[in-house]
CSV table of C-alpha atoms in Angstrom, one decimal:
chain,number,residue,atom,x,y,z
A,96,UNK,CA,171.5,106.1,70.4
A,97,UNK,CA,168.9,105.4,71.5
A,98,UNK,CA,170.5,103.8,74.6
A,99,UNK,CA,171.7,107.4,74.8
A,100,UNK,CA,168.1,109.0,75.2
A,101,UNK,CA,166.5,106.5,77.9
A,102,UNK,CA,169.8,108.0,80.2
A,103,UNK,CA,168.9,111.5,78.9
A,104,UNK,CA,165.7,111.6,79.9
A,105,UNK,CA,165.6,109.3,82.8
A,106,UNK,CA,168.1,111.8,84.5
A,107,UNK,CA,165.5,114.7,84.1
A,108,UNK,CA,162.7,112.1,85.0
A,109,UNK,CA,165.2,111.3,88.7
A,110,UNK,CA,166.2,115.2,88.8
A,111,UNK,CA,162.6,115.8,88.7
A,112,UNK,CA,161.3,112.5,91.5
A,113,UNK,CA,164.7,114.0,93.7
A,114,UNK,CA,162.8,116.8,94.9
A,115,UNK,CA,159.2,115.9,94.6
A,116,UNK,CA,157.2,116.2,97.3
A,117,UNK,CA,155.7,112.5,97.3
A,118,UNK,CA,158.7,110.7,96.6
A,119,UNK,CA,160.1,109.4,100.4
A,120,UNK,CA,163.5,107.6,97.7
A,121,UNK,CA,164.4,108.0,93.9
A,122,UNK,CA,167.3,104.7,93.2
A,123,UNK,CA,169.4,105.3,89.4
A,124,UNK,CA,172.8,105.6,89.6
A,125,UNK,CA,173.0,108.9,87.7
A,126,UNK,CA,172.3,110.5,90.6
A,127,UNK,CA,174.8,111.8,92.9
A,128,UNK,CA,172.3,111.0,95.7
A,129,UNK,CA,173.1,107.1,94.8
A,130,UNK,CA,175.7,105.4,97.0
A,131,UNK,CA,177.5,103.5,94.0
A,132,UNK,CA,177.6,107.0,92.0
A,133,UNK,CA,180.7,107.1,91.8
A,134,UNK,CA,181.0,102.8,91.5
A,135,UNK,CA,178.3,103.8,88.0
A,136,UNK,CA,180.8,107.1,87.1
A,137,UNK,CA,182.9,103.6,86.0
A,138,UNK,CA,181.0,101.5,84.8
A,139,UNK,CA,178.6,102.7,82.8
A,140,UNK,CA,180.4,103.8,78.7
A,141,UNK,CA,176.8,105.2,77.4
A,142,UNK,CA,177.8,104.4,73.9
A,143,UNK,CA,181.3,105.3,74.2
A,144,UNK,CA,183.0,103.3,71.7
A,145,UNK,CA,186.3,104.9,73.1
A,146,UNK,CA,187.9,105.8,76.4
A,147,UNK,CA,188.4,110.0,75.5
A,148,UNK,CA,184.9,110.2,73.7
A,149,UNK,CA,183.1,113.4,73.9
A,150,UNK,CA,179.1,111.9,74.3
A,151,UNK,CA,177.9,112.3,77.3
A,152,UNK,CA,177.7,110.0,80.0
A,153,UNK,CA,174.2,108.1,80.7
A,154,UNK,CA,173.0,106.1,83.1
A,155,UNK,CA,170.7,103.5,81.6
A,156,UNK,CA,166.8,104.0,81.5
A,157,UNK,CA,165.6,102.5,84.3
A,158,UNK,CA,164.0,103.7,88.0
A,159,UNK,CA,162.6,102.4,90.9
A,160,UNK,CA,161.0,105.2,93.7
A,161,UNK,CA,158.9,104.8,96.8
A,162,UNK,CA,156.4,107.5,96.9
A,163,UNK,CA,156.5,108.8,101.0
A,164,UNK,CA,154.0,107.6,103.5
A,165,UNK,CA,153.7,104.2,106.2
A,166,UNK,CA,152.3,101.1,104.3
A,167,UNK,CA,148.7,102.1,103.9
A,168,UNK,CA,149.4,105.5,102.4
A,169,UNK,CA,152.2,104.5,100.7
A,170,UNK,CA,150.3,101.8,98.7
A,171,UNK,CA,147.2,103.9,97.8
A,172,UNK,CA,149.5,106.8,96.8
A,173,UNK,CA,151.7,104.4,94.9
A,174,UNK,CA,149.0,102.6,92.7
A,175,UNK,CA,147.1,106.7,92.2
A,176,UNK,CA,150.4,107.3,90.9
A,177,UNK,CA,150.8,104.5,88.2
A,178,UNK,CA,146.7,105.4,87.4
A,179,UNK,CA,147.3,109.0,87.2
A,180,UNK,CA,149.8,108.6,84.0
A,181,UNK,CA,148.9,109.3,80.4
A,182,UNK,CA,152.3,109.5,78.9
A,183,UNK,CA,153.7,106.5,81.0
A,184,UNK,CA,152.5,103.4,80.2
A,185,UNK,CA,151.1,100.9,83.1
A,186,UNK,CA,153.0,97.8,82.1
A,187,UNK,CA,154.2,94.4,83.8
A,188,UNK,CA,157.1,93.8,81.8
A,189,UNK,CA,159.5,96.9,81.5
A,190,UNK,CA,162.5,97.8,78.8
A,191,UNK,CA,160.8,99.1,75.9
A,192,UNK,CA,161.1,102.4,73.4
A,193,UNK,CA,157.5,103.8,75.1
A,194,UNK,CA,157.5,104.6,78.5
A,195,UNK,CA,156.4,101.9,80.7
A,196,UNK,CA,154.9,101.4,84.6
A,197,UNK,CA,154.4,99.2,87.4
A,198,UNK,CA,154.0,99.5,91.0
A,199,UNK,CA,155.3,96.1,92.4
A,200,UNK,CA,153.0,95.3,95.8
A,201,UNK,CA,149.9,95.1,93.0
A,202,UNK,CA,151.1,93.8,90.5
A,203,UNK,CA,154.4,91.5,89.6
A,204,UNK,CA,154.2,90.3,93.9
A,205,UNK,CA,150.9,90.7,94.5
A,206,UNK,CA,150.7,87.5,95.3
A,207,UNK,CA,154.0,87.2,97.9
A,208,UNK,CA,152.4,87.8,101.4
A,209,UNK,CA,152.6,91.7,101.9
A,210,UNK,CA,154.2,90.7,105.8
A,211,UNK,CA,157.1,89.4,103.4
A,212,UNK,CA,157.4,91.6,100.6
A,213,UNK,CA,157.8,94.0,103.5
A,214,UNK,CA,160.5,91.7,104.7
A,215,UNK,CA,162.4,91.1,101.8
A,216,UNK,CA,162.5,94.7,100.8
A,217,UNK,CA,159.8,95.1,99.2
A,218,UNK,CA,157.6,98.3,99.9
A,219,UNK,CA,154.2,98.7,99.4
A,220,UNK,CA,155.4,102.0,97.6
A,221,UNK,CA,158.3,101.3,94.9
A,222,UNK,CA,157.1,102.1,91.6
A,223,UNK,CA,159.3,101.3,88.6
A,224,UNK,CA,159.5,102.9,85.5
A,225,UNK,CA,162.0,102.4,82.5
A,226,UNK,CA,161.7,106.0,80.8
A,227,UNK,CA,160.9,105.2,77.0
A,228,UNK,CA,162.3,107.9,74.1
A,229,UNK,CA,159.0,110.2,75.0
A,230,UNK,CA,159.6,114.4,74.7
A,231,UNK,CA,162.0,114.1,78.0
A,232,UNK,CA,159.2,117.7,79.7
A,233,UNK,CA,156.1,114.8,78.0
A,234,UNK,CA,157.3,112.7,80.0
A,235,UNK,CA,158.2,115.0,83.1
A,236,UNK,CA,155.4,116.1,83.4
A,237,UNK,CA,153.0,113.2,83.3
A,238,UNK,CA,154.8,112.3,86.2
A,239,UNK,CA,155.7,115.2,87.9
A,240,UNK,CA,151.2,116.0,87.5
A,241,UNK,CA,150.6,112.8,88.1
A,242,UNK,CA,152.3,112.6,91.5
A,243,UNK,CA,150.6,116.2,92.8
A,244,UNK,CA,147.5,114.7,92.5
A,245,UNK,CA,147.9,111.0,94.3
A,246,UNK,CA,146.5,112.1,97.4
A,247,UNK,CA,143.2,112.2,95.4
A,248,UNK,CA,140.5,109.1,94.8
A,249,UNK,CA,141.6,108.0,90.4
A,250,UNK,CA,139.8,104.3,92.3
A,251,UNK,CA,136.5,103.6,90.4
A,252,UNK,CA,138.3,99.9,89.7
A,253,UNK,CA,140.5,100.9,87.4
A,254,UNK,CA,143.8,100.7,87.7
A,255,UNK,CA,142.7,97.2,88.7
A,256,UNK,CA,141.4,96.8,84.9
A,257,UNK,CA,144.3,98.8,83.9
A,258,UNK,CA,147.0,96.5,85.5
A,259,UNK,CA,144.9,93.1,84.3
A,260,UNK,CA,145.4,94.3,80.7
A,261,UNK,CA,148.8,94.6,81.2
A,262,UNK,CA,149.2,91.3,82.7
A,263,UNK,CA,147.4,89.6,79.5
């Protein structure tokens, strides 16, 4: 039941991200635009006990997306997206029942030189979300609102304080 809800919520979030002008790319196997969507349809059981189970197929709760912009712009926007969220919590470890977000370039991979991160395929605008069990409309509204405001200067050092607190 829990995984079904993760997947249902994630699909709603992923579809919104795919339509948002501040999002360059969305990586979620449930989307038809994902290069491995057909393979995912065969691989994800979605809590189904039998092949003929009529439980709607879902594709898990993990989503990654890239915020639009060149490296510096995407880095700033991605930080602002994470900072602007109020329902989705900033965290360095993903996968709980609550929705969590992380920005690898400024959190888990911050110690890796930028050139090495980029060469390894980790863009500055990448954001990872573990979609939780909250009301899907609350998650979509929270993320959309933060993306809509990602060119605003949230700043004030609060982002760094939240990252430090999340790492403890």
